[in-house]
Coordinates of C-alpha atoms and ligand atoms in Angstrom, one line a residue:
M44 CA 25.9 2.0 -57.3
K45 CA 24.2 5.3 -56.6
K46 CA 24.9 8.4 -58.7
A47 CA 25.2 11.9 -57.2
E48 CA 21.8 12.9 -58.5
D49 CA 20.2 9.9 -56.7
L50 CA 21.4 11.1 -53.3
R51 CA 18.6 11.8 -50.9
S52 CA 20.3 15.0 -49.9
A53 CA 20.2 16.3 -53.4
R54 CA 16.5 16.8 -53.0
W55 CA 17.4 19.6 -50.5
F56 CA 20.4 21.1 -52.2
A57 CA 20.2 20.5 -56.0
P58 CA 16.9 22.0 -57.2
D59 CA 17.0 25.4 -58.8
N60 CA 14.0 26.7 -56.9
L61 CA 13.2 28.8 -53.9
R62 CA 13.5 25.9 -51.5
G63 CA 16.9 24.9 -52.9
F64 CA 18.0 28.5 -52.6
G65 CA 16.9 28.5 -48.9
H66 CA 18.9 25.3 -48.1
R67 CA 22.0 26.4 -50.0
S68 CA 22.0 29.9 -48.6
R69 CA 21.6 28.7 -45.0
I70 CA 24.4 26.1 -45.2
M71 CA 26.6 28.8 -46.8
Q72 CA 25.7 30.9 -43.7
M73 CA 27.9 28.4 -41.8
G74 CA 30.8 29.0 -44.0
Y75 CA 30.4 26.0 -46.3
A76 CA 30.8 26.3 -50.1
P77 CA 29.2 24.1 -52.8
A78 CA 32.5 22.2 -52.9
D79 CA 31.7 20.9 -49.4
W80 CA 28.4 19.3 -50.2
A81 CA 27.6 19.2 -53.9
G82 CA 27.4 15.7 -55.3
K83 CA 28.7 14.3 -52.0
P84 CA 26.9 11.9 -49.5
I85 CA 25.9 13.9 -46.5
I86 CA 26.6 11.8 -43.4
A87 CA 24.7 12.4 -40.1
I88 CA 26.8 11.6 -37.1
I89 CA 24.3 11.1 -34.3
N90 CA 26.4 11.7 -31.2
T91 CA 25.1 10.8 -27.7
W92 CA 27.9 12.9 -26.0
S93 CA 26.9 15.2 -23.1
D94 CA 28.6 16.8 -20.1
I95 CA 26.9 14.2 -17.9
N96 CA 27.7 11.0 -19.6
P97 CA 31.1 9.8 -18.4
C98 CA 30.9 6.7 -20.7
H99 CA 30.8 9.0 -23.8
A100 CA 33.2 11.7 -22.5
H101 CA 35.6 11.0 -25.4
F102 CA 32.9 11.4 -28.1
K103 CA 33.5 15.1 -28.1
T104 CA 36.8 14.5 -29.8
R105 CA 36.0 11.1 -31.4
V106 CA 33.4 12.8 -33.5
E107 CA 36.2 14.8 -35.1
D108 CA 37.9 11.5 -36.0
V109 CA 34.7 10.3 -37.6
K110 CA 34.4 13.5 -39.6
R111 CA 38.0 13.1 -40.7
G112 CA 37.1 9.7 -42.1
V113 CA 34.0 11.0 -43.9
L114 CA 35.9 13.8 -45.5
Q115 CA 38.7 11.4 -46.6
A116 CA 36.2 9.3 -48.4
G117 CA 34.5 12.3 -50.1
G118 CA 31.5 12.8 -47.9
F119 CA 30.2 15.7 -46.0
P120 CA 29.8 15.1 -42.2
L121 CA 27.2 16.8 -40.0
E122 CA 27.0 16.2 -36.3
L123 CA 23.5 15.8 -34.8
P124 CA 23.5 15.6 -31.0
A125 CA 21.0 13.2 -29.4
L126 CA 19.9 12.2 -25.9
S127 CA 22.9 11.0 -24.0
L128 CA 21.1 8.6 -21.6
S129 CA 23.8 8.4 -18.9
E130 CA 23.0 5.2 -17.0
N131 CA 24.2 6.6 -13.7
F132 CA 22.5 10.0 -13.7
V133 CA 19.1 9.6 -15.5
K134 CA 16.3 8.9 -13.1
P135 CA 14.1 6.9 -12.5
T136 CA 15.7 4.8 -15.2
T137 CA 17.2 5.2 -18.7
M138 CA 14.9 2.4 -19.8
L139 CA 12.1 5.0 -19.6
Y140 CA 13.9 6.9 -22.4
R141 CA 15.3 4.2 -24.6
N142 CA 12.4 4.5 -26.9
M143 CA 12.6 8.3 -26.8
L144 CA 16.2 8.0 -28.1
A145 CA 14.9 5.6 -30.7
M146 CA 12.3 8.0 -31.9
E147 CA 14.7 10.9 -31.8
T148 CA 17.2 9.0 -33.9
E149 CA 14.6 8.0 -36.5
E150 CA 13.3 11.5 -36.7
L151 CA 16.7 13.1 -36.8
I152 CA 17.5 10.9 -39.8
R153 CA 14.1 11.4 -41.4
S154 CA 13.9 15.1 -41.1
H155 CA 17.4 16.2 -42.2
P156 CA 19.1 16.2 -45.6
V157 CA 21.3 13.1 -45.0
D158 CA 22.2 10.1 -47.0
G159 CA 23.8 7.9 -44.3
V160 CA 24.3 7.7 -40.6
V161 CA 27.1 7.1 -38.1
L162 CA 25.6 6.2 -34.7
M163 CA 27.8 6.9 -31.6
G164 CA 26.7 5.2 -28.4
G165 CA 27.7 2.6 -25.9
C166 CA 26.3 3.4 -22.4
D167 CA 23.6 0.8 -21.9
K168 CA 20.4 2.0 -23.6
T169 CA 22.1 4.1 -26.2
T170 CA 23.1 1.1 -28.4
P171 CA 19.5 -0.3 -28.7
G172 CA 18.0 3.2 -28.8
L173 CA 20.2 4.3 -31.7
L174 CA 19.9 1.0 -33.6
L175 CA 16.1 0.9 -33.2
G176 CA 15.8 4.3 -34.7
A177 CA 18.2 3.6 -37.5
I178 CA 16.5 0.3 -38.3
S179 CA 13.2 2.1 -38.8
A180 CA 14.7 5.0 -40.7
G181 CA 16.3 2.5 -43.1
L182 CA 19.2 4.7 -44.4
P183 CA 22.7 3.2 -44.6
A184 CA 24.0 3.2 -41.0
I185 CA 27.1 2.1 -39.1
Y186 CA 27.5 1.8 -35.4
I187 CA 30.5 3.1 -33.4
P188 CA 30.7 1.6 -29.9
A189 CA 32.1 3.8 -27.2
G190 CA 34.4 1.1 -26.0
P191 CA 34.9 -0.2 -22.4
M192 CA 36.8 1.9 -19.9
L193 CA 40.1 0.6 -18.5
R194 CA 40.2 -1.9 -15.6
G195 CA 39.4 -0.3 -12.2
N196 CA 42.1 -0.3 -9.6
W197 CA 42.2 0.1 -5.8
H198 CA 45.4 -0.7 -3.8
G199 CA 46.6 -2.9 -6.7
K200 CA 43.3 -4.8 -6.8
V201 CA 41.5 -5.0 -10.1
L202 CA 37.9 -3.5 -9.8
G203 CA 35.0 -4.3 -12.2
S204 CA 32.2 -1.8 -12.9
G205 CA 29.1 -2.5 -10.9
S206 CA 30.0 -6.0 -9.8
D207 CA 32.6 -4.8 -7.4
A208 CA 30.4 -1.9 -6.2
W209 CA 27.8 -4.5 -5.1
K210 CA 30.4 -6.8 -3.6
F211 CA 32.2 -4.1 -1.6
W212 CA 28.9 -2.5 -0.5
D213 CA 27.9 -5.8 1.0
D214 CA 31.4 -6.1 2.6
R215 CA 30.9 -2.7 4.1
R216 CA 27.4 -3.5 5.4
A217 CA 28.9 -6.6 7.0
G218 CA 31.7 -4.5 8.5
I219 CA 34.4 -6.3 6.5
I220 CA 35.9 -3.1 5.0
S221 CA 36.2 0.4 6.5
D222 CA 34.7 3.7 5.3
Q223 CA 38.1 4.7 4.1
D224 CA 38.4 1.5 2.0
W225 CA 35.0 2.2 0.6
Q226 CA 36.1 5.7 -0.5
G227 CA 39.2 4.1 -2.1
V228 CA 37.0 1.9 -4.2
E229 CA 34.8 4.9 -5.1
G230 CA 37.8 6.7 -6.5
G231 CA 39.3 3.7 -8.3
I232 CA 36.4 1.8 -9.9
A233 CA 36.0 4.1 -12.9
R234 CA 39.3 5.6 -13.9
S235 CA 39.0 6.4 -17.6
H236 CA 36.3 7.3 -20.1
G237 CA 34.4 4.5 -21.8
H238 CA 31.4 2.3 -20.8
C239 CA 31.3 -0.2 -17.9
M240 CA 34.1 -2.8 -18.5
T241 CA 32.4 -5.9 -17.0
M242 CA 30.1 -7.9 -19.3
G243 CA 27.2 -5.7 -18.4
T244 CA 24.6 -4.3 -20.6
A245 CA 26.9 -1.9 -22.4
S246 CA 29.5 -4.6 -23.4
T247 CA 26.8 -7.0 -24.2
M248 CA 24.9 -4.7 -26.5
T249 CA 27.9 -3.3 -28.3
G250 CA 28.9 -6.9 -28.8
V251 CA 25.4 -7.6 -30.2
A252 CA 25.8 -4.6 -32.5
E253 CA 28.9 -6.2 -33.9
A254 CA 27.5 -9.7 -34.1
I255 CA 24.5 -8.5 -36.1
G256 CA 26.9 -6.9 -38.5
M257 CA 26.4 -3.2 -37.7
T258 CA 30.0 -2.3 -36.7
L259 CA 33.3 -2.8 -38.3
P260 CA 34.9 -6.1 -37.2
G261 CA 36.4 -6.0 -33.7
A262 CA 35.0 -2.5 -33.0
S263 CA 33.1 -3.4 -29.9
S264 CA 36.0 -4.8 -27.9
I265 CA 38.4 -1.8 -28.2
P266 CA 38.9 0.0 -24.9
A267 CA 37.8 3.6 -25.2
P268 CA 41.2 5.2 -24.5
D269 CA 43.1 2.9 -27.0
A270 CA 44.4 4.6 -30.1
N271 CA 42.8 1.7 -32.1
H272 CA 39.5 3.2 -31.1
I273 CA 40.4 6.5 -32.8
R274 CA 41.4 4.6 -35.9
M275 CA 38.2 2.6 -35.8
C276 CA 36.2 5.9 -35.7
S277 CA 37.9 7.3 -38.8
A278 CA 37.5 4.0 -40.6
S279 CA 33.8 4.0 -39.8
G280 CA 33.6 7.5 -41.2
R281 CA 35.2 6.3 -44.4
R282 CA 33.1 3.2 -44.7
I283 CA 29.7 4.9 -44.3
V284 CA 30.4 7.0 -47.4
E285 CA 31.0 3.9 -49.4
M286 CA 27.9 2.3 -47.9
V287 CA 25.8 5.3 -49.2
W288 CA 27.2 4.8 -52.8
E289 CA 26.5 1.0 -52.4
D290 CA 23.1 1.7 -51.0
M291 CA 23.7 -0.8 -48.3
V292 CA 20.8 -0.4 -45.9
P293 CA 20.2 -2.0 -42.5
R294 CA 17.5 -4.4 -43.8
Q295 CA 20.2 -6.1 -46.0
I296 CA 22.3 -6.8 -42.9
L297 CA 19.7 -7.4 -40.3
T298 CA 18.4 -10.8 -41.4
R299 CA 16.9 -13.4 -39.1
G300 CA 20.3 -15.2 -39.3
A301 CA 22.0 -12.1 -38.1
F302 CA 19.8 -11.9 -35.0
D303 CA 20.2 -15.7 -34.4
N304 CA 24.0 -15.1 -34.5
A305 CA 23.6 -12.3 -32.0
V306 CA 21.6 -14.5 -29.6
T307 CA 24.4 -17.2 -29.9
V308 CA 27.1 -14.6 -29.3
A309 CA 25.2 -13.1 -26.4
M310 CA 25.0 -16.5 -24.7
A311 CA 28.6 -17.2 -25.3
M312 CA 29.6 -13.8 -23.8
G313 CA 27.7 -14.5 -20.6
C314 CA 25.3 -11.6 -21.5
S315 CA 23.4 -9.2 -19.5
T316 CA 19.8 -10.1 -18.8
N317 CA 18.8 -6.8 -20.4
A318 CA 20.0 -8.0 -23.8
V319 CA 16.9 -10.1 -24.1
I320 CA 14.6 -7.1 -24.1
H321 CA 16.6 -5.0 -26.4
M322 CA 17.4 -7.7 -28.9
I323 CA 13.7 -8.7 -29.1
A324 CA 12.8 -5.1 -29.8
M325 CA 15.4 -4.7 -32.4
A326 CA 14.5 -7.9 -34.2
R327 CA 10.8 -7.0 -34.2
R328 CA 11.6 -3.6 -35.7
A329 CA 13.6 -5.4 -38.4
G330 CA 10.6 -7.7 -39.0
H331 CA 11.7 -10.9 -37.2
D332 CA 9.6 -12.5 -34.4
L333 CA 12.5 -13.2 -32.0
T334 CA 11.1 -14.6 -28.8
L335 CA 12.1 -15.6 -25.3
D336 CA 12.0 -19.3 -26.5
D337 CA 14.7 -18.5 -29.0
F338 CA 17.0 -17.4 -26.2
D339 CA 16.2 -20.4 -24.1
R340 CA 16.9 -22.8 -27.0
A341 CA 20.2 -21.1 -27.7
S342 CA 20.9 -21.1 -24.0
R343 CA 20.7 -24.9 -23.9
K344 CA 23.3 -25.4 -26.7
V345 CA 25.7 -22.5 -26.4
P346 CA 28.3 -22.5 -23.6
V347 CA 29.6 -19.4 -22.0
I348 CA 33.2 -19.0 -23.2
A349 CA 34.0 -15.4 -22.4
N350 CA 35.7 -15.4 -19.0
V351 CA 34.6 -11.9 -18.2
R352 CA 33.0 -10.8 -15.0
P353 CA 30.3 -11.0 -13.6
T354 CA 29.8 -14.5 -15.2
G355 CA 33.5 -15.2 -15.4
D356 CA 35.5 -14.9 -12.2
K357 CA 38.6 -13.0 -13.3
Y358 CA 38.8 -10.9 -16.4
L359 CA 37.4 -7.6 -17.7
M360 CA 36.8 -6.2 -21.2
E361 CA 40.3 -4.9 -21.4
D362 CA 41.6 -8.5 -21.1
F363 CA 39.0 -9.6 -23.6
F364 CA 40.4 -7.1 -26.1
Y365 CA 44.0 -8.2 -25.6
A366 CA 42.8 -11.9 -26.0
G367 CA 41.4 -11.1 -29.5
G368 CA 38.0 -9.6 -28.7
L369 CA 34.7 -10.5 -30.2
P370 CA 36.2 -11.8 -33.6
A371 CA 38.2 -14.4 -31.7
L372 CA 35.1 -15.4 -29.6
M373 CA 33.0 -15.7 -32.8
R374 CA 35.7 -17.7 -34.5
K375 CA 35.7 -20.2 -31.6
L376 CA 31.9 -20.5 -31.9
G377 CA 32.5 -21.5 -35.6
S378 CA 29.6 -23.6 -36.8
L379 CA 27.2 -22.4 -34.2
L380 CA 27.0 -19.2 -36.3
S381 CA 25.6 -18.5 -39.7
L382 CA 28.7 -17.3 -41.4
D383 CA 27.1 -16.0 -44.6
E384 CA 25.5 -13.0 -43.0
R385 CA 26.6 -9.7 -44.5
T386 CA 28.1 -7.0 -42.3
V387 CA 28.6 -3.2 -42.8
N388 CA 32.1 -3.6 -44.3
G389 CA 30.5 -5.5 -47.2
R390 CA 32.0 -8.8 -46.3
T391 CA 30.3 -11.8 -44.6
L392 CA 30.7 -12.6 -41.0
G393 CA 32.7 -15.7 -41.9
E394 CA 35.1 -13.6 -44.0
N395 CA 35.6 -11.1 -41.2
I396 CA 36.5 -13.7 -38.6
Q397 CA 38.4 -16.3 -40.6
D398 CA 41.8 -15.1 -39.5
A399 CA 40.8 -14.0 -36.0
A400 CA 43.3 -15.3 -33.5
C401 CA 42.8 -15.9 -29.8
H402 CA 45.8 -14.8 -27.7
N403 CA 44.6 -16.1 -24.3
D404 CA 42.6 -19.3 -24.1
D405 CA 41.7 -18.6 -20.4
V406 CA 40.0 -15.3 -21.3
I407 CA 38.2 -16.6 -24.4
R408 CA 37.8 -20.3 -23.7
D409 CA 37.3 -23.1 -26.2
T410 CA 33.8 -24.5 -26.4
D411 CA 34.9 -27.7 -24.9
N412 CA 36.4 -25.9 -21.9
P413 CA 33.7 -23.3 -21.1
I414 CA 33.1 -21.1 -18.1
Y415 CA 29.6 -22.5 -17.9
P416 CA 28.4 -25.4 -20.0
E417 CA 25.1 -23.9 -21.0
G418 CA 24.2 -20.4 -22.1
A419 CA 24.1 -17.3 -19.9
L420 CA 20.3 -17.1 -19.4
A421 CA 17.3 -19.3 -18.8
V422 CA 13.7 -18.5 -19.5
L423 CA 11.3 -19.7 -16.9
K424 CA 7.5 -20.1 -17.3
G425 CA 4.7 -21.2 -15.1
N426 CA 1.6 -19.8 -13.5
L427 CA 3.6 -17.0 -11.9
S428 CA 4.9 -15.9 -15.4
T429 CA 2.8 -17.2 -18.2
E430 CA 4.7 -15.3 -20.9
G431 CA 8.1 -15.9 -19.4
C432 CA 10.8 -14.4 -17.3
V433 CA 14.6 -14.5 -17.2
I434 CA 17.3 -15.8 -14.8
K435 CA 21.0 -15.9 -15.1
P436 CA 22.0 -19.4 -13.9
C437 CA 25.7 -18.9 -14.6
A438 CA 25.9 -16.0 -12.1
M439 CA 24.0 -17.5 -9.1
E440 CA 24.5 -20.1 -6.4
S441 CA 23.7 -23.5 -7.7
R442 CA 21.9 -24.5 -4.4
L443 CA 19.1 -22.2 -5.5
M444 CA 18.5 -23.8 -8.9
K445 CA 15.7 -26.0 -7.5
H446 CA 14.0 -24.5 -4.6
I447 CA 10.7 -24.1 -2.8
G448 CA 10.5 -21.1 -0.5
R449 CA 8.2 -18.7 1.4
A450 CA 7.3 -15.5 -0.5
I451 CA 7.9 -12.2 1.2
V452 CA 6.2 -9.5 -0.9
F453 CA 6.9 -5.8 -1.4
D454 CA 4.5 -3.7 -3.4
D455 CA 7.2 -1.0 -4.0
Y456 CA 10.8 -0.2 -3.5
P457 CA 10.4 2.3 -0.6
S458 CA 8.6 -0.3 1.5
L459 CA 11.4 -2.8 0.8
K460 CA 14.0 -0.3 1.8
E461 CA 12.3 0.4 5.0
V462 CA 12.7 -3.1 6.4
I463 CA 15.6 -4.7 4.5
D464 CA 18.3 -3.8 6.9
S465 CA 16.2 -4.2 10.1
D466 CA 17.3 -6.8 12.6
D467 CA 13.6 -7.4 13.2
F468 CA 12.9 -8.3 9.6
D469 CA 11.4 -11.9 9.7
V470 CA 13.4 -13.5 6.9
T471 CA 15.7 -16.5 6.3
A472 CA 18.0 -17.3 3.4
D473 CA 15.5 -19.8 2.2
D474 CA 12.7 -17.2 1.7
I475 CA 12.0 -15.7 -1.7
L476 CA 11.9 -11.9 -1.8
I477 CA 9.4 -10.4 -4.2
L478 CA 9.2 -6.9 -5.6
R479 CA 6.2 -6.0 -7.9
N480 CA 4.8 -3.0 -9.7
A481 CA 8.3 -2.4 -11.1
G482 CA 7.7 -3.5 -14.7
P483 CA 7.3 -1.7 -18.0
Q484 CA 4.1 0.0 -16.9
G485 CA 4.4 -0.3 -13.2
G486 CA 7.9 1.2 -12.8
P487 CA 7.2 2.7 -15.2
G488 CA 10.1 1.8 -17.3
M489 CA 11.4 -1.3 -15.5
P490 CA 14.0 0.2 -13.2
E491 CA 17.0 -1.9 -12.4
W492 CA 15.7 -2.9 -9.0
G493 CA 15.7 -6.6 -9.7
M494 CA 18.8 -7.5 -7.7
L495 CA 17.0 -6.9 -4.4
P496 CA 19.4 -6.3 -1.6
I497 CA 20.1 -9.3 0.6
P498 CA 18.6 -8.4 4.0
G499 CA 21.2 -6.9 6.3
K500 CA 21.0 -9.5 9.0
L501 CA 21.6 -12.3 6.5
V502 CA 24.6 -10.4 5.0
K503 CA 26.1 -10.4 8.5
Q504 CA 25.6 -14.1 8.6
G505 CA 27.5 -14.5 5.4
V506 CA 24.6 -15.0 3.1
R507 CA 25.4 -13.6 -0.4
D508 CA 22.6 -15.1 -2.5
M509 CA 19.0 -15.9 -2.2
L510 CA 16.0 -16.1 -4.6
R511 CA 14.5 -12.9 -5.6
I512 CA 11.6 -12.3 -8.1
S513 CA 10.4 -9.1 -9.7
D514 CA 9.0 -7.6 -12.8
A515 CA 11.9 -5.2 -12.8
R516 CA 15.2 -5.5 -14.6
M517 CA 18.7 -5.7 -13.0
S518 CA 21.9 -4.1 -14.1
G519 CA 24.0 -6.3 -16.4
T520 CA 26.8 -6.0 -14.0
S521 CA 24.6 -7.6 -11.3
Y522 CA 24.6 -11.2 -10.3
G523 CA 22.7 -13.6 -8.1
A524 CA 19.5 -15.7 -8.2
C525 CA 17.3 -13.0 -9.4
I526 CA 14.3 -13.9 -11.5
L527 CA 13.5 -10.8 -13.6
H528 CA 11.1 -9.3 -16.2
V529 CA 8.2 -11.4 -15.0
S530 CA 5.6 -11.2 -17.8
P531 CA 2.8 -10.2 -17.6
E532 CA 3.8 -7.7 -14.9
A533 CA 1.9 -7.2 -11.7
F534 CA 0.7 -3.7 -12.7
V535 CA -1.4 -5.1 -15.6
G536 CA -2.8 -8.0 -13.5
G537 CA -0.1 -10.7 -14.0
T538 CA -0.1 -13.4 -11.3
L539 CA 2.7 -11.6 -9.5
A540 CA 0.0 -9.1 -8.4
F541 CA -1.8 -11.9 -6.4
V542 CA 1.1 -13.3 -4.4
H543 CA 0.7 -13.0 -0.6
T544 CA 3.5 -13.0 1.9
G545 CA 3.6 -16.6 3.2
D546 CA 2.7 -18.3 -0.1
Q547 CA 5.0 -21.0 -1.3
I548 CA 6.8 -20.6 -4.6
A549 CA 8.6 -23.3 -6.6
V550 CA 11.6 -22.6 -8.8
D551 CA 13.2 -25.2 -11.0
V552 CA 15.7 -23.8 -13.4
A553 CA 16.6 -27.1 -15.1
E554 CA 12.9 -27.6 -15.9
R555 CA 12.5 -23.9 -16.6
K556 CA 9.5 -23.7 -14.2
L557 CA 8.3 -20.9 -11.9
D558 CA 5.1 -21.6 -10.0
L559 CA 3.0 -20.1 -7.3
L560 CA 1.8 -23.0 -5.2
V561 CA -1.7 -21.6 -4.8
S562 CA -4.8 -23.3 -6.2
A563 CA -6.4 -21.9 -9.4
D564 CA -9.6 -21.2 -7.4
E565 CA -7.8 -19.2 -4.8
L566 CA -5.9 -17.3 -7.5
E567 CA -9.2 -16.4 -9.3
R568 CA -10.6 -15.2 -6.0
R569 CA -7.7 -12.9 -5.5
R570 CA -7.9 -11.7 -9.0
Q571 CA -11.6 -10.7 -8.5
Q572 CA -10.6 -8.6 -5.4
W573 CA -7.6 -6.9 -7.1
T574 CA -7.7 -3.3 -8.1
P575 CA -5.0 -1.9 -10.4
P576 CA -2.5 0.5 -8.8
E577 CA -2.7 4.1 -9.6
R578 CA -0.6 5.4 -12.5
K579 CA 2.4 7.5 -11.6
F580 CA 2.3 10.0 -14.4
E581 CA -0.8 12.0 -15.3
R582 CA 0.7 13.9 -18.2
G583 CA 3.6 14.2 -20.5
Y584 CA 6.1 11.5 -21.7
G585 CA 5.5 9.3 -18.7
W586 CA 1.8 9.1 -19.4
M587 CA 2.4 8.4 -23.0
F588 CA 5.0 5.8 -22.2
A589 CA 2.6 3.9 -19.9
Q590 CA -0.2 3.9 -22.6
H591 CA 2.0 2.4 -25.3
I592 CA 4.8 0.3 -23.8
L593 CA 4.8 -3.4 -24.6
Q594 CA 5.6 -6.1 -22.1
A595 CA 9.1 -7.2 -21.5
D596 CA 8.7 -10.5 -23.5
K597 CA 7.8 -8.3 -26.5
G598 CA 10.9 -6.0 -26.1
C599 CA 9.3 -3.0 -24.4
D600 CA 8.9 -1.1 -27.7
F601 CA 6.0 1.3 -28.1
D602 CA 3.1 -0.4 -29.9
Y603 CA 2.9 2.3 -32.5
L604 CA 6.6 2.1 -33.3
E605 CA 6.4 -1.5 -34.3
T606 CA 3.6 -0.8 -36.8
S607 CA 4.9 -0.9 -40.3
F608 CA 2.1 1.3 -41.7
G609 CA 1.6 -0.7 -44.9
R610 CA 5.3 -1.3 -45.5
S611 CA 7.0 -4.7 -45.3
P612 CA 8.7 -5.3 -42.1
G613 CA 12.1 -3.6 -42.1
E614 CA 11.3 -1.7 -45.2
P615 CA 12.2 2.0 -44.7
A616 CA 9.6 4.7 -45.1
I617 CA 9.8 6.9 -48.1
Y618 CA 11.2 10.2 -46.8
Ligands
FES253 FE1 27.5 3.8 -18.9 FE2 27.6 1.5 -17.3 S1 27.2 3.5 -16.7 S2 27.8 1.7 -19.4

């Protein structure tokens, strides 16, 4: 147990010298007295609230609940705002800024007089961004997930974030619904604060945060407007103070076993494809070489048991919570998990879930009655992606699992948009659409363009799925036969750069193969003729991003953030 004089914050506030005077006099300027801070753990609450993040709208008041908990436990809370990364409003893509949030989080922790951290996030990139920073900072940290919003509703129909937007958009393009219907969907699909309530990236990553042990048990499933969410916030505030005294730091929690658990849980949840990138980055920061192969191995043995859209066909996160939430899902996974891993509440995962009950076996299925018999994702490799790429077999039409088709190639999104809805576009449902130069460096930032729209003339014929390949990502709420994150990306000279319209491409999901059916000699000839595209940013953050971003199979961290600078992996810097 730590003593008051051991607190990191005491280095700012305790010394009887001129610097100590400066720190004390300036905190007193805000109306605080020594009774507020002296001998108490100072808790940073890193809050990603902003006026333009609807998923975090409730954080403005929830932060007061966290503070209440910190005060109850004898700590001193300080709110530190951070980049809010609203998925809907940040262009070109929040992925461009995940690492910026990670750096901001690490530096907020490093530079301020704090002993422990509460991280408040939920909208897609905020969970990995905050956790990446906290892992590297190494102080005691607990994660508070924003919680999913309530189910959408339009004319009594349940609407799911993202998934129903894509579905009704195609219906509108096909003339199945009217403009007025579309406006009804627009007003009903997001009707409370909280993050997307399908099993998109937000629900996946908050679930991952819980599975690796960084949240209180059950925290990730609670809908944002539920009073349980308020109580979870104050409980997290109380717990972080105890964690400071116990000196429980992330590296004690984030073992290899914890990440393996998270991979298993992600597969069973029917996770977002984006989870792969974020989890690899987080594991590497914690000193574990998690790879695409680990996901594929888990995929072959872990069934999808969360019947939550878009992988499931019926339910949303609100139903998942009522059915028992993540603890119930993890209990059903049982021996597939390593139950001895510690979590932020000081207990093991096994202890946390031993009494978790499932209240609806259709929402959270048993492993012998799954939604999909294998895991959510498959990793494909071949001459078109030597380092690997990802597809979501559980959310695509099975006729496309083994397929050879003609490539139709687009070098950028504007040129795709120009022709995609044209009746003259020479395309059939058996063709394979390709978008390149949309990867980590090419995007830059891997925008979520990977669910390429089905060509308008095919939509009118009733086609709703076809093979699509890109080095981009897709939204976790998306679905379809989309092969994503092709590594190495086209922009750095991956084989994707050398595909010509008319080439044949072979996909075999069962065999995990993706090949361009062009001879090695011809590929080499094309490689010799290739010139790299121009970079899009000549200065600033975008320029720096493109210089240092790692490929998708390595988690898209910055190369210099992974470096441990002489420390053991996961060991915190001495601040
Ligand atoms: Fe924030 Fe989907 S827009 S989670």
